[in-house]
Amino acid sequence: EADIYQTPRYLVIGTGKKITLECSQTMGHDKMYWYQQDPGMELHLIHYSYGVNSTEKGDLSSESTVSRIRTEHFPLTLESARPSHTSQYLCASSKTPGGSSYNEQFFGPGTRLTVL
Amino acid sequence: GDSVTQMEGPVTLSEEAFLTINCTYTATGYPSLFWYVQYPGEGLQLLLKATKADDKGSNKGFEATYRKETTSFHLEKGSVQVSDSAVYFCALGTGFQKLVFGTGTRLLVSP
């Protein structure tokens, strides 16, 4: 059973508000990821981290920012929410594998964000 | 670059029918391959995986074989249930510890 948590699960907010989506994992995984999932189901990597104090932008440009001050915590922040940010946001984590194998990513339940 | 192509859905089946969801990939090197499942309102769960050619991943009656010669990893189940209705994602693991996902295939199983 994966232990990765996201809060809130649902958020409806007005344009211009600052929001932070929380993601925590209790598995001691060094790598963490944020995906944006559009209504057509496709997943887009927007941020990832290889460890504490490491953050990288993903394949899809995003106006959000992330931080990784603690291993278990990887929050995502939008300084000024807009309707175009309405989406499902999924957090994931993985452990650096030994040898040449690739370890799977474990996903949280997601945050569904609606910006009015 | 690395990519994954899945068959478009929705796939609509009656209970106990045979399921195949096609997945092909393009990758440099020797990626690991995964199938994830997403039930309504939830995140993704790993369904099965294979880490090298000819490996067969299996779980909950689902199977997929890593075919290097055809660059494929098709998902199969002999007899689907209503509870299998979900979105299924094929993915490959790259050397940079990132996953490349297919666009997802929605499966609808009716009683």
mmCIF file of C-alpha atoms in Angstrom, chain B:
data_model
loop_
_atom_site.group_PDB
_atom_site.id
_atom_site.type_symbol
_atom_site.label_atom_id
_atom_site.label_comp_id
_atom_site.label_asym_id
_atom_site.label_seq_id
_atom_site.Cartn_x
_atom_site.Cartn_y
_atom_site.Cartn_z
ATOM 1 C CA GLY B 1 12.559 10.994 -28.104
ATOM 2 C CA ASP B 2 10.869 8.301 -26.061
ATOM 3 C CA SER B 3 7.151 7.879 -26.659
ATOM 4 C CA VAL B 4 4.228 5.556 -25.999
ATOM 5 C CA THR B 5 1.234 4.999 -28.278
ATOM 6 C CA GLN B 6 -1.958 3.426 -26.962
ATOM 7 C CA MET B 7 -5.139 2.508 -28.740
ATOM 8 C CA GLU B 8 -7.835 5.134 -28.444
ATOM 9 C CA GLY B 9 -10.928 4.418 -26.448
ATOM 10 C CA PRO B 10 -13.360 4.012 -25.128
ATOM 11 C CA VAL B 11 -13.243 0.256 -25.269
ATOM 12 C CA THR B 12 -16.718 -1.064 -24.534
ATOM 13 C CA LEU B 13 -17.128 -4.716 -23.542
ATOM 14 C CA SER B 14 -19.665 -6.978 -21.938
ATOM 15 C CA GLU B 15 -18.792 -8.745 -18.705
ATOM 16 C CA GLU B 16 -16.643 -11.876 -19.209
ATOM 17 C CA ALA B 17 -15.385 -10.707 -22.606
ATOM 18 C CA PHE B 18 -11.706 -10.864 -23.577
ATOM 19 C CA LEU B 19 -9.768 -7.614 -23.319
ATOM 20 C CA THR B 20 -6.811 -6.358 -25.321
ATOM 21 C CA ILE B 21 -5.473 -2.827 -25.081
ATOM 22 C CA ASN B 22 -2.623 -2.225 -27.501
ATOM 23 C CA CYS B 23 0.513 -0.345 -26.511
ATOM 24 C CA THR B 24 3.636 0.275 -28.578
ATOM 25 C CA TYR B 25 6.668 2.295 -27.659
ATOM 26 C CA THR B 26 9.689 4.072 -29.064
ATOM 27 C CA ALA B 27 12.730 4.304 -26.841
ATOM 28 C CA THR B 28 16.490 4.387 -26.814
ATOM 29 C CA GLY B 29 18.134 1.802 -24.644
ATOM 30 C CA TYR B 30 16.177 -0.766 -22.674
ATOM 31 C CA PRO B 31 13.288 0.834 -20.835
ATOM 32 C CA SER B 32 11.105 -0.732 -18.190
ATOM 33 C CA LEU B 33 7.421 -0.911 -19.143
ATOM 34 C CA PHE B 34 4.368 -0.400 -16.967
ATOM 35 C CA TRP B 35 0.593 -0.506 -16.997
ATOM 36 C CA TYR B 36 -1.195 1.794 -14.575
ATOM 37 C CA VAL B 37 -4.931 1.912 -13.846
ATOM 38 C CA GLN B 38 -6.962 4.923 -12.728
ATOM 39 C CA TYR B 39 -10.396 4.420 -11.192
ATOM 40 C CA PRO B 40 -12.837 7.360 -11.152
ATOM 41 C CA GLY B 41 -11.808 10.096 -8.749
ATOM 42 C CA GLU B 42 -8.534 8.448 -7.819
ATOM 43 C CA GLY B 43 -4.846 8.606 -8.622
ATOM 44 C CA LEU B 44 -2.948 6.051 -10.688
ATOM 45 C CA GLN B 45 -2.170 2.591 -9.346
ATOM 46 C CA LEU B 46 0.504 0.322 -10.719
ATOM 47 C CA LEU B 47 -1.168 -2.689 -12.330
ATOM 48 C CA LEU B 48 1.879 -4.578 -13.622
ATOM 49 C CA LYS B 49 5.375 -4.077 -14.931
ATOM 50 C CA ALA B 50 8.174 -5.728 -16.932
ATOM 51 C CA THR B 51 11.798 -4.724 -16.811
ATOM 52 C CA LYS B 52 13.362 -6.630 -19.719
ATOM 53 C CA ALA B 53 12.513 -8.262 -23.014
ATOM 54 C CA ASP B 54 10.239 -11.340 -22.862
ATOM 55 C CA ASP B 55 9.272 -10.613 -19.252
ATOM 56 C CA LYS B 56 5.585 -11.095 -18.541
ATOM 57 C CA GLY B 57 3.964 -8.881 -15.937
ATOM 58 C CA SER B 58 0.733 -10.089 -14.356
ATOM 59 C CA ASN B 59 -1.687 -8.993 -11.658
ATOM 60 C CA LYS B 60 -5.417 -9.433 -10.906
ATOM 61 C CA GLY B 61 -5.895 -11.512 -14.073
ATOM 62 C CA PHE B 62 -4.235 -8.920 -16.312
ATOM 63 C CA GLU B 63 -1.102 -9.799 -18.287
ATOM 64 C CA ALA B 64 1.342 -8.035 -20.593
ATOM 65 C CA THR B 65 4.526 -9.305 -22.258
ATOM 66 C CA TYR B 66 7.489 -7.092 -23.083
ATOM 67 C CA ARG B 67 8.097 -7.707 -26.805
ATOM 68 C CA LYS B 68 11.294 -6.039 -27.937
ATOM 69 C CA GLU B 69 11.016 -7.232 -31.543
ATOM 70 C CA THR B 70 7.636 -5.534 -32.007
ATOM 71 C CA THR B 71 8.247 -2.793 -29.390
ATOM 72 C CA SER B 72 4.930 -3.662 -27.796
ATOM 73 C CA PHE B 73 3.442 -4.242 -24.341
ATOM 74 C CA HIS B 74 -0.211 -5.101 -24.952
ATOM 75 C CA LEU B 75 -2.506 -5.511 -21.946
ATOM 76 C CA GLU B 76 -4.808 -8.556 -21.887
ATOM 77 C CA LYS B 77 -7.393 -10.087 -19.590
ATOM 78 C CA GLY B 78 -9.319 -13.240 -20.298
ATOM 79 C CA SER B 79 -12.603 -12.262 -18.653
ATOM 80 C CA VAL B 80 -13.350 -8.681 -17.663
ATOM 81 C CA GLN B 81 -15.636 -7.628 -14.833
ATOM 82 C CA VAL B 82 -17.711 -4.503 -14.344
ATOM 83 C CA SER B 83 -15.242 -3.502 -11.619
ATOM 84 C CA ASP B 84 -12.457 -3.334 -14.250
ATOM 85 C CA SER B 85 -14.050 -0.217 -15.733
ATOM 86 C CA ALA B 86 -11.335 2.420 -15.481
ATOM 87 C CA VAL B 87 -8.711 4.266 -17.499
ATOM 88 C CA TYR B 88 -5.564 2.294 -18.331
ATOM 89 C CA PHE B 89 -2.203 3.938 -19.013
ATOM 90 C CA CYS B 90 0.815 2.340 -20.634
ATOM 91 C CA ALA B 91 4.149 3.892 -19.619
ATOM 92 C CA LEU B 92 7.865 3.444 -20.085
ATOM 93 C CA GLY B 93 10.606 4.306 -17.633
ATOM 94 C CA THR B 94 13.483 6.357 -18.965
ATOM 95 C CA GLY B 95 17.053 6.582 -17.841
ATOM 96 C CA PHE B 96 16.315 9.925 -16.200
ATOM 97 C CA GLN B 97 13.910 8.321 -13.715
ATOM 98 C CA LYS B 98 10.894 9.804 -15.440
ATOM 99 C CA LEU B 99 7.885 8.004 -16.841
ATOM 100 C CA VAL B 100 6.581 8.602 -20.344
ATOM 101 C CA PHE B 101 2.840 7.895 -20.439
ATOM 102 C CA GLY B 102 0.483 7.008 -23.230
ATOM 103 C CA THR B 103 -2.700 9.030 -23.561
ATOM 104 C CA GLY B 104 -4.808 6.497 -21.660
ATOM 105 C CA THR B 105 -7.565 4.127 -22.767
ATOM 106 C CA ARG B 106 -10.945 4.163 -21.080
ATOM 107 C CA LEU B 107 -12.520 0.730 -20.549
ATOM 108 C CA LEU B 108 -16.267 0.429 -19.987
ATOM 109 C CA VAL B 109 -17.612 -2.983 -18.966
ATOM 110 C CA SER B 110 -21.352 -3.533 -18.914
ATOM 111 C CA PRO B 111 -23.166 -6.330 -17.040
#
